[in-house]
Amino acid sequence: MNKKKEMEFKPKNPTFSLQRTLAIAFKTINQFRRDRRTLVLLTIVPVITMLVFGLALSGEVNNVPIIIENNDVLYSGINLGSNITTVLEGDNRVTITYDTYVSGIDLVEKGKSYASILIPANFSQSIAHMLAFGNVTPSFYVYIDATSPTVRASVLGAVREAMEESIGDKGINLVQTLAHDGAEFTGLDVGIPAIIAFELIFLLVIVGVITVTREKIQGTQDRLFATPLKSSERLLGYVIGLLLIATIMVAIILIFGIFVFGAKVRGNAFLLIFAALLFGLAHVFMSVFLANFAQNELQAIQFAPLTAIPSMALGGLLIPVVGLPVWLQPVSYIVPLTYGINLFEGIMLKGWGFKELWVDFLVVGGMCLIFFVLAVISVRNRMRD
Amino acid sequence: MTVESEYVIETQDLVKIYKTGKVKAVNGLNLKIKKGEIYALIGANGSGKTTSLNMITGALFPTSGLIKVLGQEIPKNRRLITNYIGVAPQDYSIYYDLNLEENVRFFARLYGMKKAEFVPKYNELMQILRLEEKRKALAKNLSGGMKRRASIACALIHSPKIVFFDEATVGVDPVLRTFFWEYFRSLKKNGVTLVLTSHVMDEAEKADRIGLMRAGKLIAEGTPDQLKKEHNSSTIEEIFIKLSEGVIVDE
Ligand SMILES: Nc1ncnc2c1ncn2[C@@H]1O[C@H](COP(=O)(O)OP(=O)(O)OP(=O)(O)O)[C@@H](O)[C@H]1O
Ligand SMILES: [Mg+2]
C-alpha cells in the first residue's frame, strides 16, 4: 500500500510557467474591464486635463537661460546694445550668458538654452540714423525655442521691455528665428507630452497599487500561496496586464491629442512608444512596491496625489524646470516626471531622437531597474507571520 | 522516514504565536491524518482551527513544530505539493470582480490545466455544486452559499489529492449539504483526503474521525462512535458543549 502511494505522488519541480504568468495578466485586465468607474477615470481624466492644461499653459516664467552676443559699438557717446543688456541683466525672467550667436544657436538646439540674441555691430549707429533720417530699420536677431509658449513669452517680453526702456518704442525690427526647424506650439501642443507623462504616473500608480492591494484584502493572496504560482510569474503577470492597460491609456491620450486637439508628433513615433512603455514600466514596478504600504483600496488611491502633487510642482508640468527658483531646480532631478516630460517633449515637440535624449532614457531605465528590484522584493512569496 | 508513512498529513508540536497578538493561537498540535480519510476539526471560535489549516497549507509561517504533507516538509518544500492540494478558505478567497467561470478558469490555469482537461471537470463541478445557472455571474453578486460553493469549485478544479475545507458548508442549505456529502464520499473512494472544519455537529458526525480543539490543542480525537462511547454521550454536540464549556480563547 505504501508503495502505491509513492508511485502516485511525484513532486513537481517548479519551473517558470508562461501559462501561470498569463493567467495573472488576463485576470488583472479582466478585473479592470469590470471596474467601470476606474475605466471612466482612465479615459476621461486625460481628456479633461488636456483641455484644462491647454488653456492654463500660458503666462511667463523666470530664470530662462539665454545667450547674448553684443557687437554694438559706441556711436556719438552711446552704446544702446549694452544699455539693453544691462536692463536684461536686471530682469529676473532671463539669465544671461555672453557667448557668440552661433554657439548660442547650438545650445538652443541642444536644449541647454532657450534663446540666442545677436545685437549687430552697427546697432547704435542704425538707431541714430533712423532717428535722424528715418531711412533705415535697425535689426535685432533672436534665435528662439518656440516649443514652450511660456518660455518664449518670457524671453520676448523681457527683450521688448529692455528695448523700450533703453531706446523707446522706435520701430526696431526684431528678427525672430524659431529653433528646432521652426517648431512653434500653442499651450495645448505643449500640454500633451506633459499630460502623457503625468497621466502615466497618476493613473498607473492608482491602477497598479489597487491591483496588488486587492489581492491582499480579498484574502486571495494567501490562497495563491497554496497554488504553484511563483512570485516571478506573479510580478511578470501584473506587469504584462498593467502595461497593456498603460498602452491603451497612452493610445487614448495620443488619439485625442492628435485628432481632436491637433497635437503634433515631430519625432519618431516608435521611439515615442518605446519611451512611453519604458516610463510606464518604471511606474508599474513602483506601484507594486508602493502597494506594500497600502492596507486597503482607499489607501491605495491616496498614493496617487502623494506622488502626483510633488511631480506637478517640481517635474515641469505647471512650470518648466528652468522657471523654478535656482535652489529648487536640483530637486526636480529626483522627480521622475521631469524625465518623462523631457522624453515626450523632446520626441514630440523638438523631433529629438536617442542622440539628444540618452541621458533621460538612461535615468528612466535606471528607475526601472531600481523599482524592479524593490518590486521583486515586495512580491516575494512571503508567507504571513 | 515519512515518505513511507501511512499519513498524508502529520504535525508535531505545532505552535503559532501571531506577531500582533500574545495568544498562542495554536499550542502544540499533533495531527495525523491518513490517506482517504475524512477528518473534521471542530472547536469553539478562536480555538485555532483556521490557524492550523493555514500553516498546513503553507500560507502561514509556524512559530515552531514540524509539518509534513505528502511526506514533504512544510513550509520548506511547500512548492512541491501545491499541485496536490486544494484549499477553500474560511473567507471564500475568490475574486469578486471576476465572474464564476473566470474565477475557476484562473485557478485551473495556475495549476497548468489544458482546456481539454478543464472543460469536462468544470462542467462536472458546476453540476455537482448546482452552479450551472451562475457561470457568468459576477462573484460579488452570488449569494453567501453560492460564494462558498464557488470557492469549493476553485479548490477542486485540479483534482487534488488532499482537500482543505475551512467551514466549507457554512451558508449551504441542508439539501445541498447532504448532496455534497455524497460527493465528498465519492472523492474519498478515489483516495482523496478531506480535512474540514465545521460548527455543524451532525455534519462533523459524518466524518471518519473528529478532532476537537481547544485553546490551540487537540483535547479529544477519534471516530464519532469512539468519542460518544468515551464521553458517554449520545451526540457529538453534547461532547462539544461539555469539553469547550466556558472557554474563552479570545482576549
Ligand atoms: N492574523 C491574526 N493576527 C493575530 N491573531 C490572530 C490572527 N488570526 C487569528 N488570530 C487569533 O488566533 C486565535 C485562533 O484563531 P483561528 O482563526 O485559528 O480560530 P478558529 O478556530 O478558526 O475560529 P473560528 O471558528 O471563529 O473560525 C484567535 O485567538 C484569534 O484571535
Ligand atoms: Mg476559522
XYZ file of C-alpha atoms and ligand atoms in Angstrom:
668
model
C 0.000 0.000 0.000
C 2.874 2.343 0.834
C 4.485 1.506 -2.460
C 1.377 2.505 -4.305
C 1.205 5.926 -2.717
C 4.815 6.615 -3.514
C 4.133 5.990 -7.155
C 1.139 8.236 -7.206
C 2.975 11.184 -5.738
C 5.572 12.717 -7.979
C 6.801 16.020 -6.571
C 6.708 18.595 -9.337
C 9.755 20.721 -9.651
C 8.633 24.265 -10.139
C 9.862 25.850 -13.336
C 8.765 29.125 -14.869
C 5.347 28.849 -16.495
C 4.077 31.229 -19.135
C 0.556 29.920 -18.631
C 0.512 30.944 -14.976
C 2.034 34.311 -15.826
C -0.624 34.995 -18.438
C -3.323 33.807 -16.043
C -2.355 36.672 -13.743
C -2.153 39.135 -16.651
C -5.600 38.222 -18.020
C -7.065 38.282 -14.561
C -5.711 41.787 -13.974
C -7.148 43.051 -17.242
C -10.478 41.320 -16.642
C -10.764 42.895 -13.228
C -10.383 46.349 -14.723
C -12.733 45.606 -17.561
C -15.359 45.074 -14.883
C -14.433 48.150 -12.935
C -16.423 50.749 -14.851
C -15.550 53.667 -12.655
C -11.831 53.180 -12.955
C -12.224 52.702 -16.701
C -14.037 56.012 -16.982
C -11.367 57.602 -14.847
C -8.691 56.248 -17.156
C -10.382 57.609 -20.280
C -11.958 60.853 -19.215
C -9.314 62.279 -16.911
C -6.603 62.639 -19.583
C -9.023 64.368 -21.951
C -10.171 66.817 -19.313
C -6.603 67.530 -18.212
C -5.677 68.185 -21.832
C -8.367 70.805 -22.082
C -7.583 72.436 -18.772
C -3.831 72.473 -19.227
C -4.101 73.623 -22.799
C -5.862 76.724 -21.573
C -3.782 77.191 -18.462
C -0.381 76.787 -20.082
C 0.241 80.374 -20.916
C 1.875 83.092 -18.873
C 5.522 83.685 -18.076
C 8.302 82.002 -16.203
C 11.554 83.165 -14.599
C 15.268 82.442 -14.970
C 15.172 81.273 -18.574
C 18.786 80.841 -19.700
C 19.628 82.849 -22.847
C 22.815 83.682 -24.766
C 23.676 87.186 -25.955
C 26.314 88.365 -28.386
C 26.564 92.134 -28.244
C 28.651 93.525 -31.104
C 27.395 97.067 -30.784
C 29.993 99.853 -30.577
C 29.912 103.372 -29.193
C 28.292 105.850 -31.555
C 28.378 109.512 -30.587
C 28.843 108.591 -26.953
C 26.142 105.953 -26.607
C 26.083 102.158 -26.781
C 22.448 101.097 -26.941
C 23.434 97.438 -27.126
C 24.993 97.474 -23.687
C 22.083 99.568 -22.377
C 19.777 96.751 -23.429
C 21.919 94.008 -21.942
C 22.172 95.942 -18.681
C 18.392 96.099 -18.440
C 18.127 92.413 -19.328
C 20.637 91.518 -16.645
C 18.319 93.091 -14.124
C 15.287 91.232 -15.451
C 14.692 88.035 -13.484
C 12.778 86.431 -16.323
C 16.073 85.674 -18.084
C 19.537 84.555 -17.035
C 22.212 85.805 -19.424
C 25.411 84.194 -20.623
C 27.579 86.094 -23.090
C 28.769 83.976 -25.968
C 28.687 84.047 -29.751
C 25.367 83.948 -31.547
C 26.423 80.809 -33.392
C 27.328 78.806 -30.316
C 24.153 80.165 -28.718
C 22.143 78.649 -31.571
C 23.896 75.373 -30.991
C 22.993 75.452 -27.292
C 19.360 76.222 -28.105
C 19.198 73.279 -30.471
C 20.636 71.077 -27.762
C 18.034 72.300 -25.286
C 20.666 73.835 -22.979
C 19.451 77.360 -23.610
C 16.232 78.861 -24.920
C 17.299 81.862 -26.999
C 20.366 83.253 -28.674
C 20.388 87.000 -29.274
C 22.569 88.951 -31.667
C 22.909 92.724 -31.378
C 24.661 93.751 -34.630
C 27.832 95.852 -34.709
C 26.203 98.993 -36.070
C 23.134 98.845 -33.855
C 23.541 102.228 -32.100
C 24.536 103.821 -35.393
C 21.477 102.497 -37.213
C 19.222 103.711 -34.429
C 20.752 107.191 -34.671
C 20.324 107.184 -38.446
C 16.774 106.025 -38.119
C 16.004 108.761 -35.652
C 17.719 111.372 -37.806
C 16.724 110.328 -41.315
C 14.197 107.536 -40.913
C 15.819 105.716 -43.840
C 16.954 102.569 -42.023
C 15.263 99.967 -39.934
C 17.668 98.620 -37.328
C 17.541 94.846 -36.833
C 17.950 92.769 -33.744
C 18.210 88.980 -34.074
C 16.651 86.419 -31.781
C 17.010 82.705 -32.329
C 14.371 81.276 -30.068
C 12.925 77.983 -28.863
C 9.225 78.333 -29.534
C 8.203 74.883 -28.377
C 7.277 76.227 -24.982
C 4.938 79.228 -25.214
C 5.601 80.280 -21.641
C 9.355 80.322 -22.115
C 9.063 82.156 -25.416
C 6.717 84.733 -23.957
C 9.106 85.404 -21.082
C 12.151 85.895 -23.313
C 10.375 88.113 -25.823
C 8.666 90.059 -23.047
C 11.988 90.762 -21.365
C 13.692 91.747 -24.640
C 10.888 94.078 -25.731
C 10.786 95.809 -22.365
C 14.561 96.227 -22.355
C 14.401 97.901 -25.775
C 11.624 100.202 -24.786
C 13.455 101.211 -21.646
C 16.713 101.999 -23.389
C 15.502 103.356 -26.696
C 11.786 103.906 -26.510
C 9.311 102.277 -28.815
C 11.095 103.128 -32.026
C 10.148 100.551 -34.630
C 13.104 98.269 -34.331
C 12.840 95.162 -36.426
C 13.045 92.199 -34.083
C 14.054 89.312 -36.310
C 12.918 86.024 -34.789
C 14.187 82.696 -35.966
C 12.478 79.704 -34.469
C 14.645 76.865 -33.235
C 14.045 73.162 -33.840
C 13.248 73.642 -37.529
C 10.713 76.282 -36.824
C 8.663 74.291 -34.368
C 6.122 76.559 -32.776
C 3.493 75.342 -30.412
C 0.450 76.547 -28.598
C -0.318 75.796 -24.991
C -2.206 72.662 -25.932
C 0.550 71.199 -28.105
C 2.928 71.678 -25.252
C 0.490 70.252 -22.765
C 0.103 66.877 -24.411
C 3.577 65.397 -23.836
C 3.463 66.602 -20.257
C -0.011 65.139 -19.848
C 1.096 61.756 -21.199
C 3.898 61.689 -18.674
C 1.684 62.886 -15.874
C -1.218 60.527 -16.590
C 1.113 57.584 -16.844
C 2.312 58.319 -13.343
C -1.015 59.309 -11.851
C -3.201 56.567 -13.286
C -0.673 53.747 -13.300
C 0.065 54.306 -9.647
C -3.664 54.113 -8.860
C -4.294 51.094 -11.059
C -1.109 49.302 -10.038
C -1.427 49.789 -6.320
C -5.107 48.805 -6.433
C -4.344 45.615 -8.372
C -1.814 44.408 -5.867
C -3.652 45.643 -2.789
C -6.906 43.982 -3.839
C -5.157 40.652 -3.716
C -4.360 41.349 -0.083
C -7.806 42.494 1.035
C -9.801 39.806 -0.746
C -7.691 37.201 1.007
C -6.717 35.798 -2.361
C -3.026 36.449 -1.790
C -2.896 33.742 0.875
C -4.894 31.487 -1.397
C -2.273 31.941 -4.122
C 0.397 30.570 -1.789
C -1.370 27.231 -1.967
C -1.007 27.176 -5.773
C 2.106 26.548 -7.894
C 2.267 30.244 -8.799
C 5.771 31.648 -8.358
C 6.457 35.192 -7.278
C 8.320 35.917 -10.500
C 5.298 34.775 -12.507
C 3.014 36.886 -10.387
C 5.151 40.002 -10.854
C 5.515 39.439 -14.584
C 1.772 38.805 -14.868
C 0.956 42.090 -13.164
C 3.471 43.864 -15.359
C 2.052 42.482 -18.608
C -1.510 43.280 -17.560
C -0.710 46.762 -16.309
C 1.471 47.637 -19.297
C -1.364 46.656 -21.606
C -3.625 48.991 -19.685
C -0.937 51.692 -19.900
C -0.622 51.202 -23.648
C -4.332 51.685 -24.111
C -4.164 54.786 -21.928
C -1.333 56.312 -23.952
C -3.179 55.457 -27.162
C -6.287 57.254 -25.928
C -4.295 60.333 -24.956
C -2.459 60.373 -28.294
C -5.574 59.801 -30.377
C -7.481 62.543 -28.610
C -4.447 64.795 -28.582
C -3.659 64.357 -32.257
C -7.076 64.013 -33.862
C -9.241 66.083 -31.574
C -6.879 68.702 -30.227
C -4.481 68.771 -33.178
C -1.258 67.983 -31.365
C 1.857 67.235 -33.418
C 4.420 64.465 -33.215
C 7.613 65.584 -34.959
C 9.917 62.828 -33.822
C 9.918 59.084 -34.329
C 6.600 57.540 -33.303
C 8.236 54.227 -32.381
C 10.719 55.966 -30.133
C 7.764 57.723 -28.517
C 6.019 54.418 -27.858
C 9.235 52.917 -26.547
C 9.742 55.872 -24.221
C 6.138 55.643 -23.008
C 6.457 51.919 -22.319
C 9.762 52.325 -20.504
C 8.383 55.157 -18.428
C 5.200 53.158 -17.783
C 7.210 50.090 -16.795
C 9.157 52.057 -14.203
C 5.870 53.127 -12.659
C 4.340 49.659 -12.780
C 7.291 48.413 -10.742
C 6.980 51.441 -8.497
C 3.309 50.774 -7.807
C 3.940 47.115 -6.954
C 6.450 48.398 -4.435
C 4.124 51.105 -3.098
C 1.372 48.514 -2.606
C 3.447 47.250 0.322
C 2.349 50.283 2.236
C -1.371 50.128 1.478
C -3.723 48.028 3.552
C -6.871 48.758 1.547
C -8.090 50.310 -1.672
C -8.669 53.712 -0.143
C -5.073 53.902 0.976
C -4.058 52.724 -2.477
C -5.817 55.670 -4.043
C -4.194 58.045 -1.585
C -0.841 57.258 -3.168
C -1.867 58.990 -6.364
C -1.968 62.569 -5.044
C 1.026 61.731 -2.884
C 3.122 61.081 -5.972
C 1.271 63.482 -8.247
C 1.496 66.725 -6.304
C 5.291 66.912 -5.946
C 5.548 65.781 -9.552
C 3.243 68.545 -10.726
C 5.062 71.187 -8.731
C 8.634 70.142 -9.433
C 8.624 67.973 -12.519
C 7.921 70.674 -15.049
C 4.214 70.123 -15.543
C 2.998 73.512 -14.360
C 6.232 75.452 -14.616
C 9.146 74.403 -16.833
C 12.079 73.330 -14.683
C 14.143 76.313 -15.859
C 11.470 78.552 -14.419
C 11.864 77.213 -10.881
C 13.934 79.076 -8.286
C 17.554 78.049 -8.776
C 17.858 76.393 -5.365
C 14.839 74.209 -6.115
C 15.977 73.078 -9.553
C 18.216 70.235 -8.320
C 15.174 68.748 -6.535
C 13.441 68.395 -9.868
C 16.181 65.985 -10.911
C 14.876 63.386 -8.495
C 11.265 63.751 -9.656
C 10.543 61.067 -12.282
C 8.071 63.289 -14.108
C 10.943 65.595 -15.118
C 12.440 62.855 -17.260
C 9.113 61.748 -18.636
C 8.354 65.274 -19.772
C 11.859 65.674 -21.208
C 11.417 62.492 -23.220
C 7.925 63.116 -24.514
C 8.530 66.818 -25.229
C 11.846 66.067 -26.851
C 10.359 63.471 -29.177
C 7.012 65.117 -29.873
C 7.841 68.817 -29.959
C 11.502 69.039 -30.826
C 11.803 65.981 -33.011
C 14.694 64.724 -30.943
C 15.994 61.192 -31.031
C 18.064 58.947 -28.860
C 21.159 61.070 -29.505
C 19.755 64.065 -27.663
C 17.737 62.193 -25.085
C 20.048 59.417 -23.993
C 20.519 60.883 -20.536
C 16.774 60.852 -19.908
C 16.473 57.342 -21.304
C 19.301 56.296 -19.021
C 17.658 57.807 -15.961
C 14.264 56.229 -16.721
C 15.975 52.909 -17.434
C 17.793 53.191 -14.117
C 14.497 53.925 -12.378
C 13.054 50.781 -13.941
C 15.915 48.749 -12.567
C 15.712 50.150 -9.043
C 11.944 49.766 -8.793
C 12.167 46.325 -10.396
C 14.393 45.167 -7.574
C 12.065 46.731 -4.994
C 9.042 45.155 -6.699
C 10.678 41.723 -6.729
C 11.380 42.015 -3.024
C 7.779 43.139 -2.466
C 6.060 40.215 -4.167
C 8.442 37.543 -2.921
C 6.147 34.782 -1.779
C 6.460 35.950 1.748
C 4.229 33.919 3.978
C 2.326 35.634 6.717
C 3.952 35.796 10.112
C 11.141 8.331 7.010
C 7.744 9.782 6.364
C 7.515 9.210 2.634
C 6.654 5.638 3.536
C 4.425 6.807 6.356
C 0.780 5.942 6.045
C -0.141 9.510 6.942
C -0.578 12.174 4.291
C -0.666 14.913 6.916
C 1.395 14.985 10.076
C 2.097 17.740 12.525
C 4.323 17.549 15.556
C 4.151 20.031 18.447
C 2.923 22.700 16.074
C 2.829 26.168 17.647
C 1.742 29.523 16.321
C 2.034 32.828 18.115
C 0.859 35.715 15.942
C 3.165 38.698 15.928
C 0.248 41.016 16.542
C -1.282 39.045 19.390
C 0.091 37.500 22.528
C -2.166 34.444 22.230
C -0.820 31.055 21.406
C -3.310 30.558 18.592
C -2.018 27.008 18.152
C -0.272 25.453 21.098
C 1.323 22.084 20.447
C -0.886 20.459 17.847
C -0.207 16.836 16.949
C -2.262 15.688 13.992
C -2.009 12.516 11.954
C -4.367 12.102 9.037
C -4.444 9.051 6.797
C -4.855 8.895 3.085
C -8.516 8.760 2.092
C -9.733 9.899 5.465
C -12.422 12.494 6.056
C -11.209 14.393 9.090
C -13.292 17.024 10.844
C -11.634 19.629 13.031
C -14.119 21.139 15.448
C -13.811 23.605 18.303
C -15.099 26.911 19.618
C -14.474 30.188 17.797
C -10.845 31.129 18.165
C -9.706 27.648 19.149
C -7.138 27.659 16.343
C -8.681 25.646 13.508
C -8.080 28.185 10.735
C -4.591 28.960 12.007
C -3.732 25.255 11.913
C -5.044 24.756 8.383
C -3.216 27.857 7.146
C 0.069 26.541 8.439
C -0.509 23.088 6.963
C -1.368 24.509 3.523
C 1.703 26.747 3.557
C 0.027 30.147 3.820
C 1.213 30.875 7.331
C 4.618 30.501 8.894
C 4.652 28.292 12.010
C 6.354 29.572 15.147
C 7.697 26.100 15.934
C 6.964 22.461 15.323
C 7.009 20.157 12.340
C 4.578 19.792 9.440
C 4.649 17.138 6.772
C 2.221 16.923 3.903
C 2.586 14.013 1.477
C 5.911 13.408 3.131
C 7.199 16.880 2.289
C 8.305 19.271 4.958
C 6.165 22.408 5.114
C 6.885 25.277 4.671
C 10.307 24.361 3.278
C 9.047 22.162 0.451
C 5.566 23.561 0.104
C 6.092 24.284 -3.589
C 6.358 20.565 -4.290
C 2.871 19.783 -3.038
C 0.865 22.741 -4.332
C -0.389 20.726 -7.298
C -1.801 18.080 -4.996
C -3.717 20.184 -2.518
C -6.933 22.167 -2.871
C -7.987 24.854 -0.439
C -11.330 26.524 0.213
C -10.511 29.093 2.900
C -12.924 30.401 5.501
C -13.126 33.798 3.779
C -14.032 32.454 0.281
C -10.875 33.869 -1.370
C -12.411 34.303 -4.771
C -12.137 37.360 -6.989
C -15.314 39.370 -6.534
C -14.803 41.358 -9.703
C -14.490 38.286 -11.890
C -17.387 36.057 -12.836
C -17.652 32.498 -11.608
C -16.228 30.930 -14.743
C -13.298 33.343 -14.846
C -12.525 32.549 -11.230
C -12.450 28.806 -11.772
C -10.528 29.121 -15.027
C -7.971 31.376 -13.367
C -7.181 28.725 -10.777
C -7.197 25.982 -13.418
C -4.535 27.916 -15.329
C -2.436 28.300 -12.215
C -2.496 24.518 -11.925
C -1.378 24.209 -15.529
C -4.597 22.651 -16.796
C -5.197 22.473 -20.520
C -8.508 23.500 -21.976
C -9.377 19.896 -22.790
C -8.871 18.919 -19.150
C -10.575 21.996 -17.814
C -13.872 21.920 -19.678
C -15.167 18.486 -18.566
C -14.001 18.955 -14.974
C -15.534 22.428 -14.856
C -18.861 21.205 -16.219
C -18.882 18.364 -13.744
C -18.224 20.672 -10.790
C -20.830 23.191 -11.881
C -23.359 20.401 -11.999
C -22.397 18.892 -8.646
C -22.246 22.270 -6.923
C -25.520 23.352 -8.595
C -23.962 26.446 -10.050
C -24.787 25.886 -13.701
C -27.073 28.906 -13.922
C -24.483 31.171 -12.339
C -21.486 30.562 -14.581
C -21.446 34.105 -15.893
C -22.487 35.840 -12.679
C -20.006 38.152 -11.001
C -18.722 36.513 -7.841
C -19.717 39.504 -5.752
C -23.332 39.081 -6.870
C -23.549 35.468 -5.728
C -25.388 34.605 -2.539
C -23.340 33.627 0.519
C -23.823 29.916 -0.010
C -23.035 30.251 -3.693
C -19.801 32.091 -2.936
C -18.894 29.200 -0.698
C -19.660 26.738 -3.491
C -17.634 28.831 -5.944
C -14.709 28.651 -3.548
C -15.132 24.853 -3.409
C -15.108 24.704 -7.209
C -11.794 26.588 -7.268
C -10.397 24.146 -4.717
C -11.421 21.028 -6.637
C -10.835 22.036 -10.260
C -7.373 20.437 -10.477
C -8.453 17.143 -8.839
C -6.234 17.481 -5.764
C -5.276 14.564 -3.522
C -5.870 16.471 -0.306
C -8.662 18.995 0.127
C -8.897 21.526 2.927
C -12.334 22.999 3.531
C -12.428 25.658 6.216
C -16.099 25.860 7.188
C -16.845 24.601 3.733
C -20.550 24.237 4.158
C -21.386 27.423 6.061
C -24.378 29.025 4.434
C -25.069 25.990 2.271
C -28.639 24.816 2.673
C -29.349 21.374 4.232
C -30.498 19.754 0.988
C -27.355 20.730 -0.858
C -25.219 19.842 2.125
C -26.486 16.257 2.116
C -25.836 16.148 -1.577
C -22.274 17.474 -1.122
C -21.521 14.819 1.430
C -22.345 12.169 -1.122
C -19.810 13.814 -3.378
C -17.220 14.006 -0.583
C -17.649 10.279 -0.056
C -17.115 9.595 -3.735
C -13.928 11.657 -3.584
C -12.819 9.602 -0.612
C -13.435 6.428 -2.589
C -10.982 7.748 -5.162
C -8.337 8.154 -2.488
C -8.825 11.844 -1.817
C -8.206 13.000 1.745
C -10.570 15.647 3.120
C -9.821 17.883 6.061
C -12.635 20.158 7.082
C -13.663 22.381 9.901
C -17.248 22.806 10.898
C -19.530 24.189 13.543
C -22.348 21.888 12.500
C -22.089 18.864 14.718
C -24.246 16.421 12.787
C -22.050 17.268 9.829
C -18.918 16.517 11.824
C -20.524 13.229 12.746
C -20.393 12.188 9.103
C -16.582 12.387 9.147
C -14.412 9.312 9.650
C -12.616 10.978 12.515
C -13.149 14.078 14.582
C -10.553 16.223 16.333
C -11.809 18.630 18.967
C -9.604 21.676 19.503
C -9.488 23.932 22.492
C -7.016 26.762 23.031
C -4.809 25.584 20.179
C -4.634 21.926 21.254
C -6.408 18.711 20.424
C -8.319 17.757 23.543
C -10.255 14.829 22.104
C -9.896 12.752 18.976
C -11.472 9.653 17.480
C -14.226 8.271 15.323
C -17.678 9.630 16.182
C -18.594 6.331 17.828
C -15.402 6.176 19.863
C -15.924 9.714 21.111
C -19.518 9.053 22.054
C -18.549 5.931 23.976
C -15.600 7.605 25.709
C -17.616 10.564 26.851
C -20.730 8.658 27.494
C -22.832 10.890 25.257
C -25.385 10.227 22.593
C -24.402 13.172 20.385
C -21.197 14.946 19.397
C -22.910 18.214 20.200
C -23.112 17.227 23.835
C -19.440 16.362 23.935
C -18.562 19.638 22.229
C -20.540 21.655 24.738
C -19.136 19.732 27.668
C -15.500 19.994 26.589
C -15.490 23.564 25.287
C -17.658 24.828 28.085
C -16.879 28.229 29.468
C -13.732 28.511 27.464
C -12.988 31.938 26.150
C -9.947 31.748 23.977
C -10.186 35.218 22.532
C -8.895 38.015 24.708
N -3.995 37.422 11.799
C -4.096 37.271 13.120
N -3.360 38.055 13.942
C -3.426 37.904 15.283
N -4.177 36.989 15.894
C -4.932 36.168 15.125
C -4.917 36.267 13.708
N -5.756 35.337 13.200
C -6.257 34.679 14.271
N -5.773 35.173 15.424
C -6.072 34.687 16.785
O -5.709 33.335 16.852
C -6.656 32.587 17.585
C -7.155 31.418 16.739
O -7.883 31.915 15.624
P -8.424 30.989 14.463
O -8.885 31.843 13.373
O -7.388 29.973 14.136
O -9.645 30.285 15.183
P -10.759 29.312 14.571
O -10.736 28.095 15.383
O -10.593 29.172 13.104
O -12.072 30.134 14.903
P -13.465 30.242 14.072
O -14.291 29.091 14.481
O -14.046 31.502 14.562
O -13.146 30.267 12.628
C -7.742 33.571 17.989
O -7.489 33.966 19.320
C -7.561 34.728 17.070
O -7.927 35.923 17.700
Mg -11.690 29.670 11.484
